[in-house]
N, CA and C of each residue as an Amber inpcrd file, in Angstrom:
protein
   414
 -55.2150000  60.1650000-142.6690000 -55.2830000  60.3620000-141.2350000
 -56.7550000  60.4080000-140.8290000 -57.1200000  59.6850000-139.7870000
 -58.5100000  59.6480000-139.3330000 -58.8660000  60.9440000-138.6040000
 -60.1640000  61.1430000-138.4040000 -60.6220000  62.3130000-137.6520000
 -60.0500000  62.2760000-136.2360000 -60.0790000  61.1100000-135.6090000
 -59.5370000  60.9750000-134.2480000 -58.0440000  61.3200000-134.2260000
 -57.3090000  60.9030000-135.2580000 -55.8800000  61.2290000-135.3390000
 -55.6740000  62.7400000-135.4640000 -56.5100000  63.3890000-136.2630000
 -56.3970000  64.8430000-136.4280000 -56.6810000  65.5520000-135.1030000
 -57.6840000  65.0590000-134.3780000 -57.9990000  65.6580000-133.0850000
 -56.8270000  65.5020000-132.1240000 -56.2380000  64.3030000-132.0860000
 -55.0960000  64.0540000-131.2080000 -53.9030000  64.9200000-131.5990000
 -53.7140000  65.1120000-132.8930000 -52.6170000  65.9530000-133.3620000
 -52.7770000  67.3860000-132.8510000 -53.9970000  67.9100000-132.9300000
 -54.2520000  69.2690000-132.4390000 -54.0150000  69.3490000-130.9350000
 -54.5290000  68.3640000-130.2030000 -54.3230000  68.3570000-128.7460000
 -52.8370000  68.2870000-128.4050000 -52.0890000  67.5070000-129.1730000
 -50.6510000  67.4120000-128.9690000 -49.9490000  68.7330000-129.2290000
 -50.3350000  69.4020000-130.3100000 -49.7340000  70.7000000-130.6380000
 -50.0240000  71.7170000-129.5380000 -51.2680000  71.7370000-129.0690000
 -51.6360000  72.7020000-128.0370000 -50.9450000  72.4150000-126.7070000
 -50.6000000  71.1680000-126.4650000 -49.9440000  70.8150000-125.1990000
 -48.5330000  71.4000000-125.1020000 -47.9700000  71.8290000-126.2170000
 -46.6460000  72.4660000-126.2010000 -46.6840000  73.8380000-125.5290000
 -47.8880000  74.4130000-125.4640000 -48.0130000  75.7640000-124.9220000
 -48.5070000  75.6900000-123.4820000 -47.6830000  76.1180000-122.5330000
 -48.0260000  75.9480000-121.1230000 -49.1670000  76.8400000-120.6330000
 -49.3850000  77.9880000-121.2420000 -50.4780000  78.8170000-120.7390000
 -51.5060000  79.0950000-121.8360000 -52.7070000  79.4320000-121.3750000
 -53.8280000  79.5670000-122.2910000 -53.6400000  80.7030000-123.2800000
 -52.9240000  81.7560000-122.8960000 -52.7120000  82.8740000-123.8090000
 -51.8850000  82.4350000-125.0340000 -50.8680000  81.6260000-124.7830000
 -50.0560000  81.1110000-125.8920000 -50.8860000  80.1820000-126.7820000
 -51.7710000  79.4280000-126.1620000 -52.6530000  78.5480000-126.9400000
 -53.5580000  79.3710000-127.8530000 -54.0800000  80.4760000-127.3170000
 -54.9250000  81.3400000-128.1330000 -54.1530000  81.9350000-129.2990000
 -52.9230000  82.3420000-129.0480000 -52.1010000  82.8880000-130.1300000
 -51.9120000  81.8440000-131.2370000 -51.7050000  80.5980000-130.8210000
 -51.5410000  79.5150000-131.7820000 -52.8250000  79.3170000-132.5950000
 -53.9570000  79.3250000-131.9160000 -55.2520000  79.1410000-132.5830000
 -55.5260000  80.3100000-133.5390000 -55.1980000  81.5090000-133.1200000
 -55.3610000  82.6740000-133.9940000 -54.5050000  82.4940000-135.2470000
 -53.3040000  81.9660000-135.0750000 -52.4300000  81.6890000-136.2200000
 -53.0450000  80.6730000-137.1730000 -53.7300000  79.6760000-136.6250000
 -54.4150000  78.6970000-137.4820000 -55.5030000  79.3800000-138.3100000
 -56.2040000  80.3140000-137.6900000 -57.2370000  81.0610000-138.4050000
 -56.6690000  81.8720000-139.5510000 -55.4980000  82.4260000-139.3400000
 -54.8570000  83.2240000-140.4090000 -54.4530000  82.3570000-141.5970000
 -54.2810000  81.0520000-141.3580000 -53.8730000  80.1380000-142.4320000
 -55.0580000  79.5710000-143.2120000 -56.2830000  79.8490000-142.7570000
 -57.4530000  79.3610000-143.4960000 -57.4620000  79.9460000-144.8990000
 -57.9300000  79.1680000-145.8420000 -58.1060000  79.6930000-147.1950000
 -59.0770000  80.8630000-147.1390000 -58.7850000  81.8730000-147.9180000
 -59.6270000  83.0750000-147.9150000 -61.0070000  82.7640000-148.5000000
 -62.0270000  83.2860000-147.8520000 -63.3830000  83.1700000-148.3630000
 -63.6810000  84.4590000-149.1340000 -64.0090000  84.3250000-150.4100000
 -64.3240000  85.5280000-151.1870000 -65.4960000  86.2990000-150.5730000
 -65.4190000  87.6100000-150.6200000 -66.4510000  88.4700000-150.0280000
 -67.8500000  88.1280000-150.5480000 -67.9540000  87.7850000-151.8300000
 -69.2760000  87.5010000-152.4060000 -69.9040000  86.2210000-151.8340000
 -69.1060000  85.3910000-151.1690000 -69.6370000  84.1800000-150.5460000
 -70.1360000  84.4390000-149.1190000 -69.8180000  85.5860000-148.5770000
 -70.2110000  85.9140000-147.2030000 -71.6500000  86.4370000-147.1970000
 -72.5600000  85.5010000-147.4090000 -73.9820000  85.8230000-147.5010000
 -74.7200000  85.3020000-146.2730000 -75.9290000  85.7850000-146.1010000
 -76.7360000  85.4190000-144.9430000 -76.9740000  83.9310000-144.7880000
 -77.0870000  83.2090000-145.9000000 -77.3460000  81.7730000-145.8000000
 -76.1140000  80.9970000-145.3170000 -74.9600000  81.6160000-145.3400000
 -73.7330000  80.9630000-144.8700000 -73.3490000  81.4040000-143.4600000
 -74.0880000  82.3410000-142.9100000 -73.8120000  82.8680000-141.5860000
 -74.2800000  81.8710000-140.5240000 -73.4330000  81.6200000-139.5370000
 -73.8170000  80.7550000-138.4200000 -74.5590000  81.6430000-137.4270000
 -75.8350000  81.3950000-137.2890000 -76.6830000  82.2300000-136.4400000
 -76.4490000  81.9150000-134.9680000 -76.4450000  82.9720000-134.1540000
 -76.2850000  82.8040000-132.7170000 -74.8860000  83.0990000-132.2150000
 -73.9480000  83.2730000-133.1190000 -72.5760000  83.5980000-132.7110000
 -72.4710000  85.0920000-132.4370000 -71.6780000  85.4510000-131.4530000
 -71.4510000  86.8560000-131.1260000 -70.7640000  87.5620000-132.3000000
 -69.8060000  86.8910000-132.9060000 -69.1140000  87.4110000-134.0830000
 -69.7990000  86.8710000-135.3250000 -69.4890000  87.4660000-136.4470000
 -70.0050000  86.9180000-137.6940000 -69.0960000  85.7680000-138.1220000
 -69.7050000  84.6260000-138.3900000 -68.9750000  83.4430000-138.8320000
 -69.7110000  82.8970000-140.0520000 -68.9820000  82.7820000-141.1510000
 -69.5510000  82.2340000-142.3750000 -68.9850000  80.8430000-142.5990000
 -69.8570000  79.9450000-143.0640000 -69.4440000  78.5740000-143.3300000
 -70.0550000  78.1150000-144.6420000 -69.2010000  77.6390000-145.5230000
 -69.6500000  77.0650000-146.7850000 -69.1730000  75.6240000-146.8200000
 -69.9960000  74.7590000-147.3770000 -69.6140000  73.3580000-147.5110000
 -69.9820000  72.8870000-148.9140000 -69.1020000  72.1130000-149.4810000
 -69.3160000  71.5170000-150.8040000 -68.8880000  70.0680000-150.7410000
 -69.4220000  69.2840000-151.6440000 -69.0150000  67.8860000-151.6850000
 -68.3440000  67.6210000-153.0220000 -67.2640000  66.8720000-152.9680000
 -66.5210000  66.5010000-154.1590000 -65.9560000  65.1050000-153.9320000
 -66.2300000  64.2170000-154.8630000 -65.7610000  62.8300000-154.7530000
 -66.1440000  62.1950000-153.4200000 -67.3440000  62.5140000-152.9400000
 -67.8400000  61.9080000-151.7160000 -67.2800000  62.4920000-150.4340000
 -66.4950000  63.5670000-150.5410000 -65.8750000  64.1880000-149.3510000
 -66.3820000  65.6280000-149.2230000 -66.6070000  66.0240000-147.9950000
 -67.0830000  67.3750000-147.7090000 -65.8760000  68.3020000-147.5580000
 -65.9800000  69.4600000-148.1950000 -64.9240000  70.4730000-148.1000000
 -65.5440000  71.7610000-147.5740000 -64.9270000  72.2710000-146.5280000
 -65.4320000  73.4640000-145.8510000 -64.5650000  74.6760000-146.1650000
 -65.2310000  75.8120000-146.2080000 -64.5760000  77.1000000-146.3170000
 -65.2400000  77.9720000-145.2570000 -64.4510000  78.6190000-144.4200000
 -65.0180000  79.3980000-143.3210000 -64.2490000  80.6930000-143.1290000
 -64.9220000  81.6490000-142.5040000 -64.2940000  82.9270000-142.1870000
 -65.0560000  83.5580000-141.0260000 -64.4400000  84.5250000-140.3910000
 -65.0720000  85.2640000-139.3090000 -64.4900000  86.6650000-139.2590000
 -65.2680000  87.5710000-138.6780000 -64.7680000  88.9340000-138.4960000
 -64.0000000  89.0740000-137.1800000 -63.8410000  87.9800000-136.4530000
 -63.0870000  87.9640000-135.1990000 -61.9190000  86.9930000-135.3370000
 -60.7260000  87.4120000-134.9560000 -59.5520000  86.5470000-135.1430000
 -59.6210000  85.2850000-134.2920000 -60.1250000  85.3910000-133.0610000
 -60.1850000  84.1970000-132.2180000 -61.2620000  83.2360000-132.7340000
 -62.3830000  83.7740000-133.1630000 -63.4500000  82.9250000-133.6920000
 -63.0010000  82.2590000-134.9870000 -62.2750000  82.9780000-135.8030000
 -61.7550000  82.3950000-137.0390000 -60.7860000  81.2580000-136.7130000
 -60.0000000  81.4390000-135.6750000 -59.0940000  80.3750000-135.2450000
 -59.8440000  79.1530000-134.7540000 -60.9330000  79.3820000-134.0230000
 -61.7200000  78.2640000-133.5030000 -62.3810000  77.4820000-134.6420000
 -62.9340000  78.1780000-135.6210000 -63.5500000  77.4440000-136.7340000
 -62.4680000  76.7440000-137.5420000 -61.2620000  77.3100000-137.5510000
 -60.1470000  76.6620000-138.2540000 -59.8410000  75.2940000-137.6450000
 -59.9850000  75.1640000-136.3210000 -59.7810000  73.8670000-135.6750000
 -60.7630000  72.8380000-136.2270000 -62.0290000  73.2260000-136.3190000
 -63.0460000  72.3120000-136.8350000 -62.8210000  71.9940000-138.3120000
 -62.4550000  73.0070000-139.0940000 -62.1820000  72.7780000-140.5200000
 -61.0340000  71.7930000-140.6680000 -60.0070000  71.9820000-139.8860000
 -58.8410000  71.0880000-139.9570000 -59.2320000  69.6380000-139.6660000
 -60.1260000  69.4320000-138.7290000 -60.5300000  68.0860000-138.3410000
 -61.5080000  67.4610000-139.3400000 -62.4410000  68.2550000-139.8710000
 -63.5360000  67.6880000-140.6650000 -63.3880000  67.8190000-142.1790000
 -62.5820000  68.7470000-142.6440000 -62.4420000  68.9610000-144.0830000
 -61.8820000  67.7100000-144.7750000 -62.5020000  67.3380000-145.8710000
 -62.0160000  66.1960000-146.6470000 -62.5190000  64.8560000-146.1480000
 -63.4710000  64.8720000-145.2330000 -64.0380000  63.6330000-144.6980000
 -65.3980000  63.3660000-145.3370000 -65.8640000  62.1360000-145.2420000
 -67.1740000  61.7810000-145.8030000 -68.2740000  62.3100000-144.8760000
 -69.4570000  62.5510000-145.4350000 -70.5590000  62.9980000-144.5770000
 -70.8120000  62.0520000-143.4070000 -70.8000000  60.7400000-143.6560000
 -71.0590000  59.7800000-142.5810000 -70.0050000  59.8640000-141.4810000
 -68.7400000  60.0240000-141.8560000 -67.6690000  60.1400000-140.8600000
 -67.8710000  61.4010000-140.0150000 -68.2470000  62.4840000-140.6610000
 -68.4720000  63.7450000-139.9450000 -69.6400000  63.6080000-138.9810000
 -70.7210000  63.0040000-139.4630000 -71.9210000  62.8700000-138.6410000
 -71.7070000  61.9720000-137.4310000 -70.8220000  61.0090000-137.5500000
 -70.6020000  60.0830000-136.4310000 -69.4510000  60.5140000-135.5160000
 -68.8630000  61.6570000-135.7870000 -67.7200000  62.1340000-135.0120000
 -68.1370000  62.8440000-133.7350000 -67.4280000  62.5260000-132.6790000
 -67.5740000  63.2160000-131.3990000 -66.5950000  64.3940000-131.4300000
 -67.1240000  65.5970000-131.3550000 -66.2710000  66.7850000-131.4250000
 -65.9430000  67.3550000-130.0470000 -66.0670000  66.5310000-129.0250000
 -65.7730000  67.0160000-127.6750000 -64.2730000  67.2370000-127.4440000
 -63.4410000  66.9050000-128.4360000 -62.0020000  67.1790000-128.3100000
 -61.7660000  68.6540000-128.0040000 -62.6760000  69.5030000-128.4630000
 -62.5140000  70.9360000-128.2560000 -62.5270000  71.2610000-126.7610000
 -63.2710000  70.4660000-125.9790000 -63.2870000  70.6660000-124.5290000
 -61.9280000  70.3460000-123.9120000 -61.2270000  69.3900000-124.5060000
 -59.9240000  68.9550000-123.9870000 -58.8040000  69.9540000-124.2850000
 -59.0740000  70.9230000-125.1610000 -58.0430000  71.9130000-125.4910000
 -57.8250000  72.8930000-124.3400000 -58.8270000  73.0310000-123.4640000
 -58.7230000  73.9930000-122.3740000 -59.0200000  75.4150000-122.8000000
 -59.3530000  75.6070000-124.0670000 -59.6020000  76.9550000-124.5720000
 -60.9500000  77.5030000-124.1190000 -61.9390000  76.6230000-124.0460000
 -63.3000000  77.0330000-123.7170000 -63.3860000  77.7150000-122.3480000
 -62.5480000  77.2620000-121.4230000 -62.5880000  77.7830000-120.0650000
 -62.2290000  79.2610000-119.9800000 -61.5440000  79.7680000-120.9850000
 -61.0910000  81.1550000-120.9610000 -61.8550000  82.0330000-121.9430000
 -62.9570000  81.5050000-122.4540000 -63.7940000  82.2750000-123.3650000
 -65.0010000  82.8260000-122.6160000 -65.5030000  83.9430000-123.0800000
 -66.7740000  84.4390000-122.5600000 -67.8430000  83.3950000-122.8950000
 -68.8780000  83.2670000-122.0860000 -69.9120000  82.2570000-122.3240000
 -70.5030000  82.3020000-123.7390000 -70.6570000  83.5020000-124.3000000
 -71.2210000  83.5940000-125.6540000 -70.2610000  83.0200000-126.6950000
 -68.9670000  83.2180000-126.4970000 -67.9800000  82.6520000-127.4280000
 -67.8820000  81.1390000-127.2500000 -67.9580000  80.6780000-126.0070000
 -67.9230000  79.2330000-125.7580000 -69.1300000  78.5660000-126.4200000
 -70.2910000  79.2030000-126.3540000 -71.4890000  78.6760000-126.9950000
 -71.3050000  78.6370000-128.5140000 -70.5630000  79.5830000-129.0470000
 -70.3190000  79.6280000-130.4980000 -69.6060000  78.3620000-130.9690000
 -68.7530000  77.7870000-130.1340000 -68.0740000  76.5460000-130.5050000
 -69.0950000  75.4380000-130.7600000 -70.0890000  75.3440000-129.8970000
 -71.1410000  74.3440000-130.0890000 -71.9290000  74.6180000-131.3610000
 -72.2240000  75.8940000-131.6130000 -72.9580000  76.2600000-132.8240000
 -72.1580000  75.9110000-134.0830000 -70.8510000  76.1480000-134.0490000
 -69.9960000  75.8210000-135.1970000 -70.0080000  74.3250000-135.4620000
 -69.8150000  73.5350000-134.4180000 -69.8020000  72.0790000-134.5750000
 -71.1410000  71.5880000-135.1200000 -72.2260000  72.1240000-134.5830000
 -73.5610000  71.7260000-135.0310000 -73.7650000  72.0730000-136.4990000
 -73.3680000  73.2810000-136.8900000 -73.5490000  73.6980000-138.2820000
 -72.6950000  72.8750000-139.2490000 -71.4940000  72.5170000-138.8490000
 -70.6460000  71.7090000-139.7250000 -71.2700000  70.3330000-139.9240000
 -71.8350000  69.7900000-138.8680000 -72.5180000  68.4950000-138.9890000
 -73.7880000  68.6420000-139.8240000 -74.5050000  69.7460000-139.6340000
 -75.7270000  69.9870000-140.4110000 -75.4140000  70.0580000-141.9030000
 -74.3380000  70.7380000-142.2480000 -73.9550000  70.8400000-143.6690000
 -73.5900000  69.4640000-144.2130000 -72.9170000  68.6530000-143.4120000
 -72.5710000  67.2860000-143.8440000 -73.8250000  66.4480000-144.0230000
 -74.8130000  66.6600000-143.1540000 -76.0780000  65.9260000-143.2540000
 -76.7640000  66.1940000-144.5880000 -76.6390000  67.4180000-145.0800000
 -77.2420000  67.7810000-146.3600000 -76.6680000  66.9630000-147.5130000
 -75.4520000  66.4680000-147.3470000 -74.8030000  65.6720000-148.3960000
 -74.9290000  64.1720000-148.1480000 -75.4750000  63.8090000-147.0020000
 -75.5750000  62.4070000-146.6210000 -76.5860000  61.6790000-147.5100000
 -76.2620000  60.4690000-147.8830000 -77.1570000  59.6570000-148.6960000
 -78.0330000  58.8550000-147.7400000 -79.3920000  58.9900000-147.8790000
 -80.2810000  58.2810000-146.9470000 -80.2160000  56.7750000-147.1070000
């Protein structure tokens, strides 16, 4: 499944929920399904700086594909990073770097977040791309 297909799938799933509160509950549920990040991996170098909540992001490459592991001390923030992990995990660095992540704007979730949390979405997307860049072959 392509990155664009994954984005469309998420938008389709969210469209089943008529109000934003139900959408948030769904996103929180996605966060609960993220693979657990071991406590010893929650180090300062994995922390996404600038987020109101603590958000840790780890990225590894295997067989040319980037694999992300993420966690947060906030359930909604963990759900939001879960959206990005779902879209980008298992993709090549080049595919990640060339991806437009504005699908998150189409979810309608950003409109109901405090400005600092909405900004965190941009920081998460930027950091995921930055980690992919580290694996990119020049």
